[in-house]
Tab-separated table of C-alpha atoms in Angstrom:
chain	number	residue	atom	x	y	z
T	1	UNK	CA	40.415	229.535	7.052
T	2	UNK	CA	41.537	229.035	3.747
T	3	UNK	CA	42.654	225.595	2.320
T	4	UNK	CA	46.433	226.651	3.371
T	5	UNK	CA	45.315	225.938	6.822
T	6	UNK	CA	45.880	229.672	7.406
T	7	UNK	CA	43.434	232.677	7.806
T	8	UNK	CA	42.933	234.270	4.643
T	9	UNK	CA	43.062	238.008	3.961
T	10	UNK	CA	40.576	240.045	4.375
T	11	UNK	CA	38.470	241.251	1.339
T	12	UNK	CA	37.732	240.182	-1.748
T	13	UNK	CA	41.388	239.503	-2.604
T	14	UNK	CA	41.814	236.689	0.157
T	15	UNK	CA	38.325	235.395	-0.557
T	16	UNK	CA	39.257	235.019	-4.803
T	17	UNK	CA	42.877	233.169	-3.944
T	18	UNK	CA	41.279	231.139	-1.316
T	19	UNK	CA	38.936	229.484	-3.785
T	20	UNK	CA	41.503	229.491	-6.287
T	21	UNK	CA	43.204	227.619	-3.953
T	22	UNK	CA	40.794	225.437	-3.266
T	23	UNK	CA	40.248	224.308	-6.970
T	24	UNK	CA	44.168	223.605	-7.040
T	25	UNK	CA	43.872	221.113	-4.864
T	26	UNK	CA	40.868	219.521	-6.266
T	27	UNK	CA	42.463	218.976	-9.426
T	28	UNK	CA	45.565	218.011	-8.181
T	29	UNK	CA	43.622	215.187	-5.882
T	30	UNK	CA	41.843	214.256	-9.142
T	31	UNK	CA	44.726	214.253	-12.320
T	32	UNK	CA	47.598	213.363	-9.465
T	33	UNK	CA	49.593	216.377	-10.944
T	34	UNK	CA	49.312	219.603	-12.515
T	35	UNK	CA	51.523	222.726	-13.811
T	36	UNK	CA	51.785	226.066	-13.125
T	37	UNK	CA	51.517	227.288	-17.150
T	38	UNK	CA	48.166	225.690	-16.785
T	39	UNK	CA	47.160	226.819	-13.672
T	40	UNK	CA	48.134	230.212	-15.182
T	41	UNK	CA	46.089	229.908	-17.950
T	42	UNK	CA	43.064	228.640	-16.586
T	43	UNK	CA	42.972	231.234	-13.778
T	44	UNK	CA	44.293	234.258	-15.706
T	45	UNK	CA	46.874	235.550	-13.200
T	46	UNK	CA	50.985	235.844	-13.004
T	47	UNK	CA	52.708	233.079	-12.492
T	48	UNK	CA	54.453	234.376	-9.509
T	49	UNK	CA	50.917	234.556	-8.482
T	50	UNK	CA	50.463	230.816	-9.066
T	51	UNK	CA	54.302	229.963	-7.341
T	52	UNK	CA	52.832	231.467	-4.181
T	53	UNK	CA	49.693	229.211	-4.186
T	54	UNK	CA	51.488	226.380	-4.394
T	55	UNK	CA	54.239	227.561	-1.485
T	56	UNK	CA	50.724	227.918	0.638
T	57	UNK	CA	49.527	224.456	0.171
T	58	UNK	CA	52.718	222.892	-0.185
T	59	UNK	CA	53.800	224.390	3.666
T	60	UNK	CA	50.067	223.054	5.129
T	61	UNK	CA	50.718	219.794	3.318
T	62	UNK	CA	48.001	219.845	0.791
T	63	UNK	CA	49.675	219.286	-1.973
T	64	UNK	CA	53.686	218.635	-3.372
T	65	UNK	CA	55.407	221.512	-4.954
T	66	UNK	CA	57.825	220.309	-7.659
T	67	UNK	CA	59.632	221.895	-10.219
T	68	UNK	CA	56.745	223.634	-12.938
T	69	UNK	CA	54.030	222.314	-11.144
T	70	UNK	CA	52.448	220.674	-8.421
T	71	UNK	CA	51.336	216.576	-7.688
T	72	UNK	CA	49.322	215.009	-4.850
T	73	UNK	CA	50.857	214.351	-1.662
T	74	UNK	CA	50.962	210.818	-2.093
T	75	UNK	CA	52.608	211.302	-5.429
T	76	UNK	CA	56.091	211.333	-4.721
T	77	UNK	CA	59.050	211.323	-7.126
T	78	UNK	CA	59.927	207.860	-6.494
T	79	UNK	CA	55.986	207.116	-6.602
T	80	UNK	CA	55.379	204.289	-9.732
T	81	UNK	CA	51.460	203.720	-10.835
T	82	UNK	CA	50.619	200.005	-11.272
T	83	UNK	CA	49.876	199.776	-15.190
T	84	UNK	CA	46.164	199.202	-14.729
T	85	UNK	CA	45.773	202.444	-12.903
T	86	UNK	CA	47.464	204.686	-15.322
T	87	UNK	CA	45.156	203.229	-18.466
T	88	UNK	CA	42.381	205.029	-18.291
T	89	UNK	CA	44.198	207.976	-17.214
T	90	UNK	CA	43.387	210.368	-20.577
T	91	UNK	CA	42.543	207.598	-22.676
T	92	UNK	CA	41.480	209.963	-25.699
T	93	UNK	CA	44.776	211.788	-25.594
T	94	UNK	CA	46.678	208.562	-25.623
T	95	UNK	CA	44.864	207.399	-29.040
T	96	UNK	CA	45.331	210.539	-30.769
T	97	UNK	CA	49.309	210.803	-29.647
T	98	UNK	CA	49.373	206.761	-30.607
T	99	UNK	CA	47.677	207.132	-33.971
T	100	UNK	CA	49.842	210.130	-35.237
T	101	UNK	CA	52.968	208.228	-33.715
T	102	UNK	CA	52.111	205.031	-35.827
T	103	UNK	CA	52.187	207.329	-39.248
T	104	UNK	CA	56.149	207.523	-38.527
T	105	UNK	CA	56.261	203.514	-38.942
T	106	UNK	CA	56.980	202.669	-42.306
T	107	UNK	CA	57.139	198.220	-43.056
T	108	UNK	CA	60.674	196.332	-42.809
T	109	UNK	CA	61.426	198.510	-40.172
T	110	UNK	CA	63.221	197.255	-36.953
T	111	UNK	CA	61.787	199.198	-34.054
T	112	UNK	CA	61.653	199.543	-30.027
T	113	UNK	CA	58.684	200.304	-28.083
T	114	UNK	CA	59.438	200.925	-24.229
T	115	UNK	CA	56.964	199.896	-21.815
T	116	UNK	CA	53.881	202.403	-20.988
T	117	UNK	CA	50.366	202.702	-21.634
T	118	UNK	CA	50.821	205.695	-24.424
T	119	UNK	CA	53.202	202.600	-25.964
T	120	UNK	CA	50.544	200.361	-25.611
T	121	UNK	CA	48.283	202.173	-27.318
T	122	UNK	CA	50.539	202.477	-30.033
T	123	UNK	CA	51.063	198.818	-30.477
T	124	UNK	CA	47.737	198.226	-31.220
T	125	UNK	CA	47.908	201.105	-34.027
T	126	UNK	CA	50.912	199.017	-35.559
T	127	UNK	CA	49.246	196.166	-35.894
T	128	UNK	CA	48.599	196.544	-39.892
T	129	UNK	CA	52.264	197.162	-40.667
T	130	UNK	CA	53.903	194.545	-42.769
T	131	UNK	CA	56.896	192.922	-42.174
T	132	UNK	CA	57.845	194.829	-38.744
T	133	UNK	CA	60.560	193.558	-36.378
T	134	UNK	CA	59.582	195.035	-32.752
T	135	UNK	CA	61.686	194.604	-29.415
T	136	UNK	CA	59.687	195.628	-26.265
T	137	UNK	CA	60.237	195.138	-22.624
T	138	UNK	CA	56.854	195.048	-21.662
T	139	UNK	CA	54.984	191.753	-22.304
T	140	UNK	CA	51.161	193.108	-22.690
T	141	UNK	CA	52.906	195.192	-25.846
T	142	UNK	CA	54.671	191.888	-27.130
T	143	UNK	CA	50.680	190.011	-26.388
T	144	UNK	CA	49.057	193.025	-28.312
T	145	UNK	CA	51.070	191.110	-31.712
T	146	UNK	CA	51.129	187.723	-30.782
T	147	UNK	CA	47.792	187.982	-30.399
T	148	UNK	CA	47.696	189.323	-33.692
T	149	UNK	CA	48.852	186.201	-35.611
T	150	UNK	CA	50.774	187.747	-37.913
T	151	UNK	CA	53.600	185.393	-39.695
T	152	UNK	CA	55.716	188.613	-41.242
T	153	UNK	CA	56.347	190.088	-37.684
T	154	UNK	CA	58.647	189.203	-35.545
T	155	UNK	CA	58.342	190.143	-31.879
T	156	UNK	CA	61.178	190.347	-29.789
T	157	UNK	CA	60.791	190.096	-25.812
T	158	UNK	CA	63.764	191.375	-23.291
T	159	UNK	CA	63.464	190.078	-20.215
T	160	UNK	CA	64.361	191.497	-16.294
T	161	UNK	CA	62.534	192.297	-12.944
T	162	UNK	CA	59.114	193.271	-13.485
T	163	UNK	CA	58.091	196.996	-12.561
T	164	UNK	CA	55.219	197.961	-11.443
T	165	UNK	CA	54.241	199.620	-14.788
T	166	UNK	CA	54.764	195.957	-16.006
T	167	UNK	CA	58.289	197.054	-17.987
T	168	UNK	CA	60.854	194.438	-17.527
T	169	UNK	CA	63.976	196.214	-16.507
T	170	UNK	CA	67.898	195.662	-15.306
T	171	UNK	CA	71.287	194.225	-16.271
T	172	UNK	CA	69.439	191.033	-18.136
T	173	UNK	CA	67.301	193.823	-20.558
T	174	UNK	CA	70.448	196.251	-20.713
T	175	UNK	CA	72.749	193.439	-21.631
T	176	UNK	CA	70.235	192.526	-24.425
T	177	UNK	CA	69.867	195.898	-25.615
T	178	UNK	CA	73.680	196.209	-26.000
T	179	UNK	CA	73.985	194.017	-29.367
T	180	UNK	CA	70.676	195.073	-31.054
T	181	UNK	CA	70.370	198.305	-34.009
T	182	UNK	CA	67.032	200.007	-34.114
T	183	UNK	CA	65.726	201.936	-36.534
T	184	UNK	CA	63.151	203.927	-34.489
T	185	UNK	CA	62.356	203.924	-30.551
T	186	UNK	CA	59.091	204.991	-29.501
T	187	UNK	CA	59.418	205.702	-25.110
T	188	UNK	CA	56.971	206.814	-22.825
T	189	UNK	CA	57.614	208.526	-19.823
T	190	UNK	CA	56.608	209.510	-16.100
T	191	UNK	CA	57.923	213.218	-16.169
T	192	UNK	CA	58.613	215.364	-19.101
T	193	UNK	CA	60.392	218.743	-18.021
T	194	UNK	CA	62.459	221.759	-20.103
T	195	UNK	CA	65.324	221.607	-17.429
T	196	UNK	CA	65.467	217.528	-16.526
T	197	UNK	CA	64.436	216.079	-19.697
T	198	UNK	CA	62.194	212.978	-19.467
T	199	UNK	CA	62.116	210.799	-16.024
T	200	UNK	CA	61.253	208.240	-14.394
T	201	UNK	CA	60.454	206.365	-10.690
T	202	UNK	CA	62.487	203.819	-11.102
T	203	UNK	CA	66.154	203.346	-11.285
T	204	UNK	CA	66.437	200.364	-12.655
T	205	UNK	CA	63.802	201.734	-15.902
T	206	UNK	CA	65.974	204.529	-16.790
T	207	UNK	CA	68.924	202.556	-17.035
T	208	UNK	CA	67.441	200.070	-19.498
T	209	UNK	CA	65.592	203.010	-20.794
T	210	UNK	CA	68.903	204.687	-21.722
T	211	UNK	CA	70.191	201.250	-23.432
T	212	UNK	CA	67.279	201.404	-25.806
T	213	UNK	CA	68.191	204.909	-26.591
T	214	UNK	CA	71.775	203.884	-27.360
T	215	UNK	CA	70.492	200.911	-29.610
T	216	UNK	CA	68.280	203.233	-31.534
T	217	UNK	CA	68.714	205.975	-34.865
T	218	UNK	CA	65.849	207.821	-34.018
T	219	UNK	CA	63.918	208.346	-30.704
T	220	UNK	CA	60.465	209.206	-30.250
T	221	UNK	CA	58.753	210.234	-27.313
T	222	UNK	CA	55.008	209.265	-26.682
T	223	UNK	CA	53.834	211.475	-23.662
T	224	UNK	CA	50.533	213.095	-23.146
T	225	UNK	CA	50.487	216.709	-21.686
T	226	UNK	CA	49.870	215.655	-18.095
T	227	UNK	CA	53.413	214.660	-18.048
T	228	UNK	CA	54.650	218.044	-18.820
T	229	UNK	CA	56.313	219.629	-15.574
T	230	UNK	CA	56.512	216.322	-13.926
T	231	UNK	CA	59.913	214.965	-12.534
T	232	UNK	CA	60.703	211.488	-11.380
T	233	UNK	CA	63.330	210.468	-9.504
T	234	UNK	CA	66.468	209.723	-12.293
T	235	UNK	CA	66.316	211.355	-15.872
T	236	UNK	CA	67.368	209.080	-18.645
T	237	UNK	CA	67.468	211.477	-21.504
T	238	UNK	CA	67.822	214.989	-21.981
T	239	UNK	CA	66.439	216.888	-24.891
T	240	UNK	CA	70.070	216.058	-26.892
T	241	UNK	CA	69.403	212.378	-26.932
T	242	UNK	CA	65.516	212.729	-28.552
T	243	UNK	CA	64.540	213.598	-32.091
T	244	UNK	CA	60.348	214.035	-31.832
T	245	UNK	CA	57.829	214.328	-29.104
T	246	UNK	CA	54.613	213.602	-30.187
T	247	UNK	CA	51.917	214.526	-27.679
T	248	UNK	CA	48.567	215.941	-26.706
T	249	UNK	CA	46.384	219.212	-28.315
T	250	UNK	CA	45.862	219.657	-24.005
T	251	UNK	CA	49.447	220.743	-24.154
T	252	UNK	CA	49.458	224.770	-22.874
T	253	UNK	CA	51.188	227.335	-25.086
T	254	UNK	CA	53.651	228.237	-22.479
T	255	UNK	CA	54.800	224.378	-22.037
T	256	UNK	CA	54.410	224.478	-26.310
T	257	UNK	CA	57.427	227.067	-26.692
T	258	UNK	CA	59.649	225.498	-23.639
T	259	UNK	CA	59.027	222.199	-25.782
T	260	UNK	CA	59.950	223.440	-29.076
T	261	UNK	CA	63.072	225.648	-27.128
T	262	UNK	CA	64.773	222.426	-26.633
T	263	UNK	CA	65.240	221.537	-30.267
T	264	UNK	CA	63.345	218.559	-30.076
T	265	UNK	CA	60.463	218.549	-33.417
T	266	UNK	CA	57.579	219.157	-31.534
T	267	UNK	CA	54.187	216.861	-33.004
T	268	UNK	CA	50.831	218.240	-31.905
T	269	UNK	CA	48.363	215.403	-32.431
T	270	UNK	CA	44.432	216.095	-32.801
């Protein structure tokens, strides 16, 4: 039987996609999700080749097919990570993206930083900035410079329900959002996708999400490659409303040109 649940052809054929199989759902189980440009490229075959794996295991319940890729079956699109799970999730990928993110932060600036681990990473890189003016929704971002002790920062904290990513979301963040003119907006995000832009779990996130896009001159999106081919349950950009996504050297050269189709300036960090 192969992992489909269903008896695989005979020969060598059946035998090669069987275990190919078998790997796809091993590294689904252990990232959560994973794409079909890099299934393609680690396995050398079509991607109509791939498409059909993932029908197979999707149909015997192995795995979730979603649009560009794959996730575990217990990670749905209205599935949220606590904050504390998703932090040592490509750790080294998350400093690089933060550190080249941090060179776009220039002092006196005014700037958002939406609630995430990639964010929080990034904090902790802006720490030697003088005279920086930051508005989060998360409250272990608006620690990372309190804890700091800095008296030429000022840190600005927007309250609402707690998520559990730990972002502070709804009408009471929105309506604070609504007033406020930021230079630069650095977001995170669950799902990053060529057709639905960048997602999210949560409802309640991408609305308050899309208020600090409104408030903000220039968005920047923080996202390792994991996220690519992901979708979450309500978009709250498309590719119109971003100006850079910095991200991961992990990042496949098929998801690389889709990226840098949308028009959105495309930063590789090493």
């Amino acid at each position: 039987m192969n992992p489909a649940g269903a008896e695989a052809p005979r020969g060598r054929g059946g035998q090669l996609a069987a275990q190919r199989q078998a790997t796809i759902v091993a590294e689904v189980n252990s990232r959560g999700a994973i794409t079909v440009a890099e299934l393609v490229d680690r396995f050398g075959v079509s991607d109509m080749t791939i498409r059909r794996d993932l029908d197979a295991l999707d149909s015997s319940g192995l795995l979730h097919k979603v649009h560009g890729g794959a996730t575990s079956v217990g990670l749905r699109s209205a599935h949220e990570p606590g904050f504390d799970a998703k932090l040592t999730q490509e750790s080294a990928a998350k400093q690089a993206i933060a550190a080249e993110a941090a060179t776009r932060v220039q002092p006196d600036s005014a700037i958002g930083i939406g609630a995430g681990t990639t964010t929080y990473a990034l904090a902790r890189q802006l720490l030697r900035v003088e005279n920086l003016t930051v508005v989060t929704n998360s409250a272990r971002i608006a620690d990372v410079f309190h804890g700091n002790g800095r008296s030429d920062r000022t840190v600005v904290l927007i309250g609402g329900i707690r998520t559990p990513s730990d972002a502070l979301v709804g009408p009471i963040a929105t309506a604070a959002l609504a007033s406020l003119h930021l230079d630069l907006l650095f977001l995170g995000a669950h799902g990053v996708d060529a057709e639905h832009g960048l997602s999210t779990p949560n409802l309640m996130e991408a609305e308050t999400n899309r208020s600090f896009i409104a408030a903000s001159r220039e968005v920047v999106v923080v996202a390792d490659h994991t996220k690519w081919g992901t979708v979450g349950l309500s978009t709250f950009a498309t590719w119109s409303d971003l100006d850079v996504i910095v991200t991961d050297n992990g990042l496949t050269t098929a998801a690389r040109k889709a990226m840098r189709d949308t028009g959105c300036d495309l930063v590789i960090a090493s």
